[in-house]
PDB file of C-alpha atoms in Angstrom:
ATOM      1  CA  UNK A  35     -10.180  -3.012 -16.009  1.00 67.00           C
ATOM      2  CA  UNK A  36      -6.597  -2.444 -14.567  1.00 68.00           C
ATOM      3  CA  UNK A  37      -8.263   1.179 -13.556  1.00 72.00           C
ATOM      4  CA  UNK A  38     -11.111  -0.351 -11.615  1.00 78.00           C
ATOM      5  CA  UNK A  39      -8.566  -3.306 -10.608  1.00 77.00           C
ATOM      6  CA  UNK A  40      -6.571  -0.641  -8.663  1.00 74.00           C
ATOM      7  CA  UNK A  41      -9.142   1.343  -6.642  1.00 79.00           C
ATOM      8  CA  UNK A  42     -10.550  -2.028  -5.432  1.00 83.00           C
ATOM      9  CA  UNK A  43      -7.332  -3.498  -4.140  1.00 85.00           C
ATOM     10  CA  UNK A  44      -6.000   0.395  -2.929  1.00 87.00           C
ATOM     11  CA  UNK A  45      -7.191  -1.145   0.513  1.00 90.00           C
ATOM     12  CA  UNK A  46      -5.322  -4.064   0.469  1.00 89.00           C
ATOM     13  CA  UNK A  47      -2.284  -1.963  -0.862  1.00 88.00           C
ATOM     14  CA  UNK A  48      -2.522   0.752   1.703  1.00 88.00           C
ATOM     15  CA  UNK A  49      -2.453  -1.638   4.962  1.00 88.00           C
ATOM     16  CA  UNK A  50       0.376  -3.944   3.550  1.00 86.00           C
ATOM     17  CA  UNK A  51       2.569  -0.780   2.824  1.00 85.00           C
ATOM     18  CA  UNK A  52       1.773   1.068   6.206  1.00 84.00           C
ATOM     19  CA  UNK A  53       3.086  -2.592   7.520  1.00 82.00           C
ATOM     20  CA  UNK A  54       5.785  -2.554   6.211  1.00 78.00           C
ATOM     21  CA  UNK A  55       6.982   1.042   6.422  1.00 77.00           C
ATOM     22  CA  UNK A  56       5.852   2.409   9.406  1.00 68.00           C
ATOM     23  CA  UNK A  57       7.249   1.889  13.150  1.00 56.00           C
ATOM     24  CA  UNK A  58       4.567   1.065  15.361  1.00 49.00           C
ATOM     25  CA  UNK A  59       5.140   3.219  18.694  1.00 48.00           C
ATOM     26  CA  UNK A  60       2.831   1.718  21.449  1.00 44.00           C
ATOM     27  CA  UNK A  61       5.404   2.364  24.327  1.00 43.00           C
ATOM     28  CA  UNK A  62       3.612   0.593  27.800  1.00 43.00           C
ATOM     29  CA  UNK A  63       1.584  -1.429  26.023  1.00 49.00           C
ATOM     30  CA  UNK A  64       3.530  -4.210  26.116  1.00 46.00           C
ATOM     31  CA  UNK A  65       2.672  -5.985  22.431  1.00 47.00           C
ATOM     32  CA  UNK A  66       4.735  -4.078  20.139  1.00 45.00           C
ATOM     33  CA  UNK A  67       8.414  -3.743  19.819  1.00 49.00           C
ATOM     34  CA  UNK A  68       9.440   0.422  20.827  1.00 47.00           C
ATOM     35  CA  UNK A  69      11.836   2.266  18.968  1.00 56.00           C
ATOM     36  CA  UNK A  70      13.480   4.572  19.745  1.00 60.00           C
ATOM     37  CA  UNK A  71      16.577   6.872  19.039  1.00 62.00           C
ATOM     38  CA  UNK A  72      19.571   7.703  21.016  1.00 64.00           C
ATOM     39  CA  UNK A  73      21.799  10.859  21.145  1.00 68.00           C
ATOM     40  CA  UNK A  74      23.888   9.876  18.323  1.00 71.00           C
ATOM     41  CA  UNK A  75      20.711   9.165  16.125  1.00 66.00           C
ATOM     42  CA  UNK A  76      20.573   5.191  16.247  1.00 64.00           C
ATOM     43  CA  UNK A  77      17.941   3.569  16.276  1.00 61.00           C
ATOM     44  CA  UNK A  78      17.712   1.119  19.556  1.00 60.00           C
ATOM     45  CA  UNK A  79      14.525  -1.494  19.891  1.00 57.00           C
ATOM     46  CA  UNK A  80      13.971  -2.098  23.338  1.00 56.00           C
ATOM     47  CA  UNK A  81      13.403  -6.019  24.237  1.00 53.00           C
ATOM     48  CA  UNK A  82       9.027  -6.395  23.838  1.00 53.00           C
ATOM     49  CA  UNK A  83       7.064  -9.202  22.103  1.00 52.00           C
ATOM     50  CA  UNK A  84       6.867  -8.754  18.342  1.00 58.00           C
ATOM     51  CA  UNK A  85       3.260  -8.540  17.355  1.00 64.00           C
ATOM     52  CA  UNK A  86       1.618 -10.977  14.708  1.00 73.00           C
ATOM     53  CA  UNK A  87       0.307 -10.242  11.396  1.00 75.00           C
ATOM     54  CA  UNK A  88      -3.398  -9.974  12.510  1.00 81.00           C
ATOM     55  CA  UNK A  89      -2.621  -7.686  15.737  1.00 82.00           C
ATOM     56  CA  UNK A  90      -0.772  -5.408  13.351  1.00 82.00           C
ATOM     57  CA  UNK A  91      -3.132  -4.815  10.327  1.00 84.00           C
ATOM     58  CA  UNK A  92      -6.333  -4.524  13.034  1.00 88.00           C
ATOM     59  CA  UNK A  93      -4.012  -1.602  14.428  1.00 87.00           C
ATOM     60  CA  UNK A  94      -3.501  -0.132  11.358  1.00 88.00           C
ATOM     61  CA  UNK A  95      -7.068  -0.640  10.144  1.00 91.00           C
ATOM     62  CA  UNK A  96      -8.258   0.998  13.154  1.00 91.00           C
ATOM     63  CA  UNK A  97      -5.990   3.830  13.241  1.00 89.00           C
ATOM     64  CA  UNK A  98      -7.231   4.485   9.686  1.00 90.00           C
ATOM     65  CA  UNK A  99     -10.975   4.051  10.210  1.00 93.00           C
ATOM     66  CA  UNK A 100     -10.533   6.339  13.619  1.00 92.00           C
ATOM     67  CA  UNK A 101      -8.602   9.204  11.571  1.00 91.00           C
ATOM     68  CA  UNK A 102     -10.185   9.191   7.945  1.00 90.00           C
ATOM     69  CA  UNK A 103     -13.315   6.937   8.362  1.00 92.00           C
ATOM     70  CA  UNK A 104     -13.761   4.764   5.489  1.00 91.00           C
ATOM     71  CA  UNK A 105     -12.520   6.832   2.685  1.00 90.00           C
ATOM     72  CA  UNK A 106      -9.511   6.796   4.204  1.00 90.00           C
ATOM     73  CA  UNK A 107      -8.545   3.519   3.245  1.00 91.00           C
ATOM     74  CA  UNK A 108      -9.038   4.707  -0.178  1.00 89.00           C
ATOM     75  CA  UNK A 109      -5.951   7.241  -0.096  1.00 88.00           C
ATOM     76  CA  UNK A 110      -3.755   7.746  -2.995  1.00 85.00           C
ATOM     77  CA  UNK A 111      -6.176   5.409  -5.122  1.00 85.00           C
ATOM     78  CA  UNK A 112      -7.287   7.690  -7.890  1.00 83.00           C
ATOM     79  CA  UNK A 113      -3.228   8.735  -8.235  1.00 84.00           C
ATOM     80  CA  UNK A 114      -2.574   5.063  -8.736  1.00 80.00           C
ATOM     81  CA  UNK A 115      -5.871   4.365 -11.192  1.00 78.00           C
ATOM     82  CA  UNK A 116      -4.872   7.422 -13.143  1.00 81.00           C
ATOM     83  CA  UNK A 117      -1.076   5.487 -13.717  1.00 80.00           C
ATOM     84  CA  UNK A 118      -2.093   3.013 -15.386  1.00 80.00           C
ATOM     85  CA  UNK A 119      -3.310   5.495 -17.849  1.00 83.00           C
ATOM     86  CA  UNK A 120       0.172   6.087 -19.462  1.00 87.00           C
ATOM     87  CA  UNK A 121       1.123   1.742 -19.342  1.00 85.00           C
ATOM     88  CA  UNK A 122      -2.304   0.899 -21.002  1.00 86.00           C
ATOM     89  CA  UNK A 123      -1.671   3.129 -23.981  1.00 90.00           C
ATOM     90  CA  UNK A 124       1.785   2.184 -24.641  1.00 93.00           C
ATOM     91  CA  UNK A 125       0.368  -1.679 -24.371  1.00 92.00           C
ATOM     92  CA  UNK A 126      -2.281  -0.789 -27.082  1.00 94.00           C
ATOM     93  CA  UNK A 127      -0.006   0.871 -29.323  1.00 95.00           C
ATOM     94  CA  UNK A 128       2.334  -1.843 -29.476  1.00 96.00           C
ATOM     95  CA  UNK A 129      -0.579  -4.314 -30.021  1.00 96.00           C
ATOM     96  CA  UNK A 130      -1.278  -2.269 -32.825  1.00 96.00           C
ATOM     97  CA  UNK A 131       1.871  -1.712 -34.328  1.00 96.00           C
ATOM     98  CA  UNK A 132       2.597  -5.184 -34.018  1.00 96.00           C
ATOM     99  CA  UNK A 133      -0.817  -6.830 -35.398  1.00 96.00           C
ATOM    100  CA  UNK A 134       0.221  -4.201 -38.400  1.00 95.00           C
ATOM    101  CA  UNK A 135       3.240  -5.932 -38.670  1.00 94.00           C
ATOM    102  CA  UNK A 136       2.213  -9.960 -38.521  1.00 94.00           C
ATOM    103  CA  UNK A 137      -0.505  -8.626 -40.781  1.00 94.00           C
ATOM    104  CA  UNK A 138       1.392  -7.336 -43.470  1.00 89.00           C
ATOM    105  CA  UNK A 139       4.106  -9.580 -44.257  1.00 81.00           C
TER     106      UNK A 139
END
């Protein structure tokens, strides 16, 4: 379930963390902030209208649909199915270990 859990919500995972991490560089077009860095390496954010939430994930969902097509919004999900490989056995031995335990006393 948790395996299955995280290659259907991978899409949902992947356009919240490319929100939140990456810098969106649309210099002239006048709807997202530019940054940009200056000769002594800081970063400077010229004065442009912040975009909303929706302007920002149909951005990012196009950019990822243009590049990869639609397996791309599937990137990194068997990585992250595969982890919860190691946490559900460790879960189930512990169940076991203690239902041994309550069951033996």
């Amino acid at each position: 379930a948790g395996m299955t859990l995280g290659l259907l919500a991978n899409p949902i995972d992947l356009v919240v963390t490319r929100a939140m991490t990456q810098i969106h560089d649309m210099k002239g077009s006048g709807e997202y902030s530019y940054h940009s860095v200056d000769a002594n390496g800081v970063i400077v954010m010229d004065r442009a209208p912040t975009p909303g939430a929706v302007q920002v994930v149909r951005q990012i969902c196009g950019d990822i649909w243009s590049k990869d097509g639609v397996w791309g919004f599937f990137a990194g999900a068997w990585v992250r199915a595969l982890s919860r490989i190691p946490s559900t056995c460790v879960w189930f031995a512990v169940f076991d270990i203690m239902k041994s335990a309550l069951l033996n006393r």
